[in-house]
Amino acid sequence: MPRGGVNHRGEQLALLAGLSHDRATDPRLGELLSDVEASSLAGDPESVEAVNIRELRRDYDRETRLPRRLVEELARVSALSSQAWSEARDQDDFPAFAPWLDQTFALAREKADAIGYEGVRYDALLDDYEPGMTTDHLSTLFAHLREQLVPLVDSVRAATPSTNLNREFPLEQQRAFAEGAATKLGFSLDSGRFDLGPHPFCSFIGPGDVRIALRYHQRNFASGFLAVLHETGHALYEQGLDPAHYGTPMGEAVSLGIHESQSRLWENLVGRSNGFWQHFYPQFQDAFDVRDVSMDEFRRVINHASPGLIRVEADEVTYNLHIVIRFEIERALLSGELKASDLPGAWNELYTRYLGIAPDSDRNGCLQDIHWSEGLIGYFPTYTLGNVYAAQLFDAAEHSVGPLEDAFAAGDFSALRGWLGENIHRHGKRYAPAVMIEKATGSAPDPSALIASLAHRYGGTG
Amino acid sequence: MPRGGVNHRGEQLALLAGLSHDRATDPRLGELLSDVEASSLAGDPESVEAVNIRELRRDYDRETRLPRRLVEELARVSALSSQAWSEARDQDDFPAFAPWLDQTFALAREKADAIGYEGVRYDALLDDYEPGMTTDHLSTLFAHLREQLVPLVDSVRAATPSTNLNREFPLEQQRAFAEGAATKLGFSLDSGRFDLGPHPFCSFIGPGDVRIALRYHQRNFASGFLAVLHETGHALYEQGLDPAHYGTPMGEAVSLGIHESQSRLWENLVGRSNGFWQHFYPQFQDAFDVRDVSMDEFRRVINHASPGLIRVEADEVTYNLHIVIRFEIERALLSGELKASDLPGAWNELYTRYLGIAPDSDRNGCLQDIHWSEGLIGYFPTYTLGNVYAAQLFDAAEHSVGPLEDAFAAGDFSALRGWLGENIHRHGKRYAPAVMIEKATGSAPDPSALIASLAHRYGGTG
């Protein structure tokens, strides 16, 4: 965004945050909540009314603990800091960004202290994105993942990528093919649309209006296509919420982790599978006139795994180690154990330790992500939670509706979509994320399914 | 936009319009206005304070005359009606849109009656877009234009277009060339940015942030390039407003007509000129490796005039007749003299009479523009007012700062930009549009300069 407009943007965002805070903390709202909490409406805790009351109370209490001044300051600093980050990254100049990072984490500490927490400060931030999840639980889960993934990553390191797909894929054909696949999976064009944009993204505008922005790459078919499946996963969740509950917690997605589980499931567990390509590969061959690459070879290319520096370009196997690193670092920055000025060193050391590669620059290292500059602390773990949940949900769906890949091979994605709609989408915020996973899969959040899935598909193929 | 979301969009827009109306009509605002009107601040009518008071009073009075119910209904119907228009146009099905048009004009009558007017109803609507302009004044001005333009259009009809420029212009090079030209004219990239979008458009986000969306066509260089100059004209106006007055009438553009004068001036009077291309043609030849077309030939192509059915594709000479037709028709629809069901016949008859061509379909006829479906009635004339003002301003600038094309040929656009900044941009809403034109040019709004400019450049070349 234009540099000249950054101060005004900061002021406007602060003003909006303040006005929104005023509305959300109106004492009259608190009184009304108390009234309905004491009424019979709150009787059955799983009823629509009780869920809405519980979630509105949760939001009200969190918001009223924050002073308006802090809410405004978080918005203002986020605008200025993300501008500073963008320039620092362009110039590979970490020291120019470091003071903003210190300020952002200082505000995050202030926010966490205002909200309060039982365990550690980080819990209060995490709770914004994944209600009910704790640092303790996450640490155990991530430690388990890390132990299993580091050797698995080592085993894929030696694999040589096939370059047979290195050719031109005309952008218009990519677009037509990908949008066709997304509608085949169930994306409704009556209630949504596709556009081109600088970042793949899914926006929920309102009932009947979910929009996906996409980007395609001339010589890299898989990157654009898998991104479409990813955004379609987000979109199917939004299109699967009950429009009758729009505007209330019962009509809203429950957490970032659950949201990400939907995108990762369609991207990785469906879109990389043998069954999926049994259906789509002949169409792919016709659309792009690819006659010299077998389906198995194609799948080896799109499923190639190898450690890299950039999170958003990472494959399924290495991806979660990028998140483990960020999780460790942001806790250290929040506790004050790590100072912003020491971030590059800590970052490079963890990349070397877990992924076996050291960044060649801060631009490709600790400056690569926008999140911290926008004040999004506690957000990264939800990406890996999404992977964890996705593997659990896929197994449970298969257990319930039968062999999924056979259905994919026959071009049928409705059984999986129906199961997700029934077990996740339609519930809105009825259950906390961990409860929802347990109800849907029979187990609490647990990385075993993910580890088993990755080991099965990638182990020993190196 | 997705069809499934149209009802929700309508409800949201109605709610926002209602909330905004509540704020704008707060009685406390009226009391405060009365207080300052009675104070010494309002003493010098051209002072910053007096201008702001006058314009805030004008807005307050207009808004308070409208009932909230009507404001909401206008917003709701606009959302539904523009969706219906989009579908009717796609299917070339005017009867499906006709009831919406009747409803939109019925609401416009209600709005005009609520606001009040001295002459005719249309005055009340016109005043939204071009404060102070009257139907009477416009009718005289348009009649004068029409009398002169119809024979001029006849004289260009026989001209055969050169097709020498019919070749591929790579989109990335077009983009680089056009954005380079826009910055050369004075567009500040520190305070703005360029994007690609489905329609050329200029958005003012706030001080230091003016964004231009553009579209390029592989085989039609002139269409994209002239659109960039057009949007740059709008952007230079916004970037030339005084940021110290941001958020008050003194920091806002005065009218659609004046805004359009800026875009038309840079597009037509600068961007089609000999001097402009003396500077840019060698760069153009290098950028696109065009060696077989002389600059004169190039200018004949981009300045080719010939009657067509579509307003947005019209050349400089025929353009204003498209507007004359819409002006006549919307007055008849507003007065009730013309019913929506009779619109296609009336439209086709006027195209035949003034432009000598009859639409082959309603899609290329009375369904081509979105304006009426969105409730924008009284808006079309500002496009032609823009052309009228632009010709007057260009002459006055030249009179003041010397031969402009000589400066363009030397790559100097600062004298013209500076004159416009001094005489138009920096004044915000200090003067009514007609007063601003008279102060800047020495004459009231008058089509003579435009007619002379077109006759000089296009007359006798047929």
Short mmCIF file of N, CA and C in Angstrom, two decimals, chain B residues 393-460:
data_model
loop_
_atom_site.label_atom_id
_atom_site.label_comp_id
_atom_site.label_asym_id
_atom_site.label_seq_id
_atom_site.Cartn_x
_atom_site.Cartn_y
_atom_site.Cartn_z
N LEU B 393 -10.73 24.97 -19.64
CA LEU B 393 -9.55 25.03 -18.76
C LEU B 393 -8.25 24.95 -19.57
N PHE B 394 -8.26 24.11 -20.58
CA PHE B 394 -7.04 23.96 -21.37
C PHE B 394 -6.70 25.29 -22.06
N ASP B 395 -7.72 25.92 -22.64
CA ASP B 395 -7.49 27.21 -23.29
C ASP B 395 -6.97 28.24 -22.29
N ALA B 396 -7.60 28.27 -21.10
CA ALA B 396 -7.20 29.26 -20.10
C ALA B 396 -5.78 29.00 -19.61
N ALA B 397 -5.44 27.73 -19.43
CA ALA B 397 -4.09 27.40 -18.97
C ALA B 397 -3.07 27.83 -20.01
N GLU B 398 -3.37 27.57 -21.25
CA GLU B 398 -2.45 27.93 -22.33
C GLU B 398 -2.28 29.46 -22.39
N HIS B 399 -3.39 30.14 -22.24
CA HIS B 399 -3.37 31.59 -22.24
C HIS B 399 -2.47 32.10 -21.11
N SER B 400 -2.50 31.39 -20.00
CA SER B 400 -1.76 31.84 -18.82
C SER B 400 -0.28 31.43 -18.85
N VAL B 401 -0.01 30.19 -19.20
CA VAL B 401 1.39 29.72 -19.05
C VAL B 401 2.14 29.57 -20.38
N GLY B 402 1.47 29.83 -21.49
CA GLY B 402 2.15 29.74 -22.78
C GLY B 402 1.87 28.43 -23.49
N PRO B 403 2.43 28.28 -24.70
CA PRO B 403 2.09 27.12 -25.54
C PRO B 403 2.33 25.79 -24.83
N LEU B 404 1.25 25.08 -24.57
CA LEU B 404 1.37 23.85 -23.77
C LEU B 404 2.02 22.73 -24.56
N GLU B 405 1.69 22.63 -25.85
CA GLU B 405 2.22 21.50 -26.61
C GLU B 405 3.74 21.58 -26.76
N ASP B 406 4.27 22.78 -26.79
CA ASP B 406 5.73 22.92 -26.83
C ASP B 406 6.34 22.32 -25.56
N ALA B 407 5.67 22.61 -24.42
CA ALA B 407 6.15 22.05 -23.15
C ALA B 407 6.04 20.53 -23.17
N PHE B 408 4.89 20.00 -23.64
CA PHE B 408 4.72 18.54 -23.70
C PHE B 408 5.84 17.93 -24.54
N ALA B 409 6.11 18.55 -25.69
CA ALA B 409 7.13 18.00 -26.60
C ALA B 409 8.48 17.93 -25.90
N ALA B 410 8.70 18.85 -24.96
CA ALA B 410 9.96 18.84 -24.21
C ALA B 410 9.85 17.96 -22.96
N GLY B 411 8.73 17.23 -22.83
CA GLY B 411 8.57 16.33 -21.68
C GLY B 411 8.21 17.07 -20.40
N ASP B 412 7.71 18.30 -20.55
CA ASP B 412 7.39 19.08 -19.36
C ASP B 412 5.87 19.20 -19.21
N PHE B 413 5.34 18.58 -18.18
CA PHE B 413 3.90 18.63 -17.91
C PHE B 413 3.61 19.41 -16.63
N SER B 414 4.67 19.97 -16.06
CA SER B 414 4.51 20.59 -14.74
C SER B 414 3.79 21.93 -14.83
N ALA B 415 3.94 22.64 -15.95
CA ALA B 415 3.29 23.95 -16.04
C ALA B 415 1.77 23.76 -16.04
N LEU B 416 1.29 22.83 -16.83
CA LEU B 416 -0.16 22.57 -16.87
C LEU B 416 -0.64 22.04 -15.51
N ARG B 417 0.10 21.08 -14.98
CA ARG B 417 -0.31 20.50 -13.70
C ARG B 417 -0.33 21.58 -12.61
N GLY B 418 0.67 22.43 -12.62
CA GLY B 418 0.73 23.50 -11.64
C GLY B 418 -0.44 24.47 -11.77
N TRP B 419 -0.79 24.80 -13.01
CA TRP B 419 -1.91 25.72 -13.23
C TRP B 419 -3.22 25.11 -12.72
N LEU B 420 -3.41 23.84 -13.01
CA LEU B 420 -4.62 23.16 -12.54
C LEU B 420 -4.64 23.07 -11.02
N GLY B 421 -3.50 22.79 -10.43
CA GLY B 421 -3.41 22.72 -8.97
C GLY B 421 -3.81 24.05 -8.35
N GLU B 422 -3.30 25.12 -8.95
CA GLU B 422 -3.52 26.47 -8.44
C GLU B 422 -4.98 26.91 -8.62
N ASN B 423 -5.55 26.60 -9.79
CA ASN B 423 -6.87 27.12 -10.13
C ASN B 423 -8.03 26.19 -9.79
N ILE B 424 -7.74 24.90 -9.65
CA ILE B 424 -8.83 23.94 -9.36
C ILE B 424 -8.55 23.15 -8.08
N HIS B 425 -7.50 22.33 -8.11
CA HIS B 425 -7.31 21.32 -7.07
C HIS B 425 -7.31 21.89 -5.66
N ARG B 426 -6.49 22.89 -5.42
CA ARG B 426 -6.29 23.34 -4.04
C ARG B 426 -7.53 23.99 -3.44
N HIS B 427 -8.51 24.33 -4.28
CA HIS B 427 -9.68 25.04 -3.75
C HIS B 427 -10.71 24.13 -3.09
N GLY B 428 -10.58 22.83 -3.29
CA GLY B 428 -11.60 21.95 -2.71
C GLY B 428 -12.99 22.42 -3.12
N LYS B 429 -13.88 22.59 -2.14
CA LYS B 429 -15.24 23.02 -2.44
C LYS B 429 -15.44 24.52 -2.20
N ARG B 430 -14.36 25.29 -2.30
CA ARG B 430 -14.48 26.72 -1.98
C ARG B 430 -15.55 27.40 -2.83
N TYR B 431 -15.57 27.08 -4.13
CA TYR B 431 -16.55 27.70 -5.03
C TYR B 431 -17.48 26.63 -5.61
N ALA B 432 -18.68 27.06 -5.96
CA ALA B 432 -19.55 26.16 -6.72
C ALA B 432 -18.86 25.89 -8.06
N PRO B 433 -19.15 24.74 -8.69
CA PRO B 433 -18.43 24.38 -9.92
C PRO B 433 -18.44 25.48 -10.99
N ALA B 434 -19.62 26.05 -11.22
CA ALA B 434 -19.70 27.06 -12.28
C ALA B 434 -18.87 28.29 -11.93
N VAL B 435 -18.84 28.62 -10.64
CA VAL B 435 -18.05 29.78 -10.19
C VAL B 435 -16.57 29.48 -10.35
N MET B 436 -16.20 28.25 -10.01
CA MET B 436 -14.80 27.85 -10.13
C MET B 436 -14.33 27.95 -11.59
N ILE B 437 -15.19 27.49 -12.50
CA ILE B 437 -14.85 27.57 -13.92
C ILE B 437 -14.72 29.03 -14.35
N GLU B 438 -15.63 29.86 -13.89
CA GLU B 438 -15.58 31.27 -14.29
C GLU B 438 -14.33 31.94 -13.71
N LYS B 439 -14.00 31.63 -12.46
CA LYS B 439 -12.79 32.23 -11.86
C LYS B 439 -11.54 31.76 -12.59
N ALA B 440 -11.53 30.49 -12.99
CA ALA B 440 -10.32 29.94 -13.61
C ALA B 440 -10.17 30.36 -15.06
N THR B 441 -11.31 30.53 -15.76
CA THR B 441 -11.22 30.73 -17.21
C THR B 441 -11.73 32.09 -17.67
N GLY B 442 -12.42 32.80 -16.78
CA GLY B 442 -12.99 34.08 -17.20
C GLY B 442 -14.36 33.94 -17.84
N SER B 443 -14.83 32.71 -18.05
CA SER B 443 -16.17 32.53 -18.63
C SER B 443 -16.98 31.53 -17.83
N ALA B 444 -18.29 31.73 -17.82
CA ALA B 444 -19.18 30.72 -17.25
C ALA B 444 -19.08 29.44 -18.08
N PRO B 445 -19.56 28.31 -17.56
CA PRO B 445 -19.55 27.07 -18.36
C PRO B 445 -20.21 27.32 -19.72
N ASP B 446 -19.51 26.92 -20.76
CA ASP B 446 -19.92 27.28 -22.12
C ASP B 446 -19.29 26.27 -23.08
N PRO B 447 -20.09 25.67 -23.97
CA PRO B 447 -19.53 24.62 -24.82
C PRO B 447 -18.70 25.13 -26.01
N SER B 448 -18.57 26.46 -26.15
CA SER B 448 -17.88 26.97 -27.35
C SER B 448 -16.45 26.47 -27.47
N ALA B 449 -15.74 26.45 -26.35
CA ALA B 449 -14.34 26.01 -26.41
C ALA B 449 -14.25 24.56 -26.85
N LEU B 450 -15.16 23.74 -26.35
CA LEU B 450 -15.15 22.32 -26.74
C LEU B 450 -15.47 22.17 -28.23
N ILE B 451 -16.50 22.90 -28.68
CA ILE B 451 -16.88 22.80 -30.09
C ILE B 451 -15.73 23.28 -30.97
N ALA B 452 -15.11 24.37 -30.59
CA ALA B 452 -14.00 24.90 -31.38
C ALA B 452 -12.84 23.91 -31.42
N SER B 453 -12.56 23.30 -30.27
CA SER B 453 -11.46 22.35 -30.19
C SER B 453 -11.72 21.13 -31.08
N LEU B 454 -12.95 20.61 -31.01
CA LEU B 454 -13.28 19.43 -31.83
C LEU B 454 -13.30 19.80 -33.32
N ALA B 455 -13.88 20.96 -33.63
CA ALA B 455 -13.96 21.37 -35.03
C ALA B 455 -12.55 21.58 -35.60
N HIS B 456 -11.70 22.18 -34.78
CA HIS B 456 -10.33 22.44 -35.22
C HIS B 456 -9.59 21.14 -35.50
N ARG B 457 -9.81 20.17 -34.62
CA ARG B 457 -9.03 18.94 -34.73
C ARG B 457 -9.67 17.89 -35.63
N TYR B 458 -11.01 17.92 -35.71
CA TYR B 458 -11.68 16.86 -36.48
C TYR B 458 -12.41 17.40 -37.71
N GLY B 459 -12.76 18.68 -37.73
CA GLY B 459 -13.54 19.24 -38.83
C GLY B 459 -12.76 19.16 -40.13
N GLY B 460 -13.42 18.74 -41.18
CA GLY B 460 -12.80 18.75 -42.50
C GLY B 460 -11.74 17.68 -42.70
#
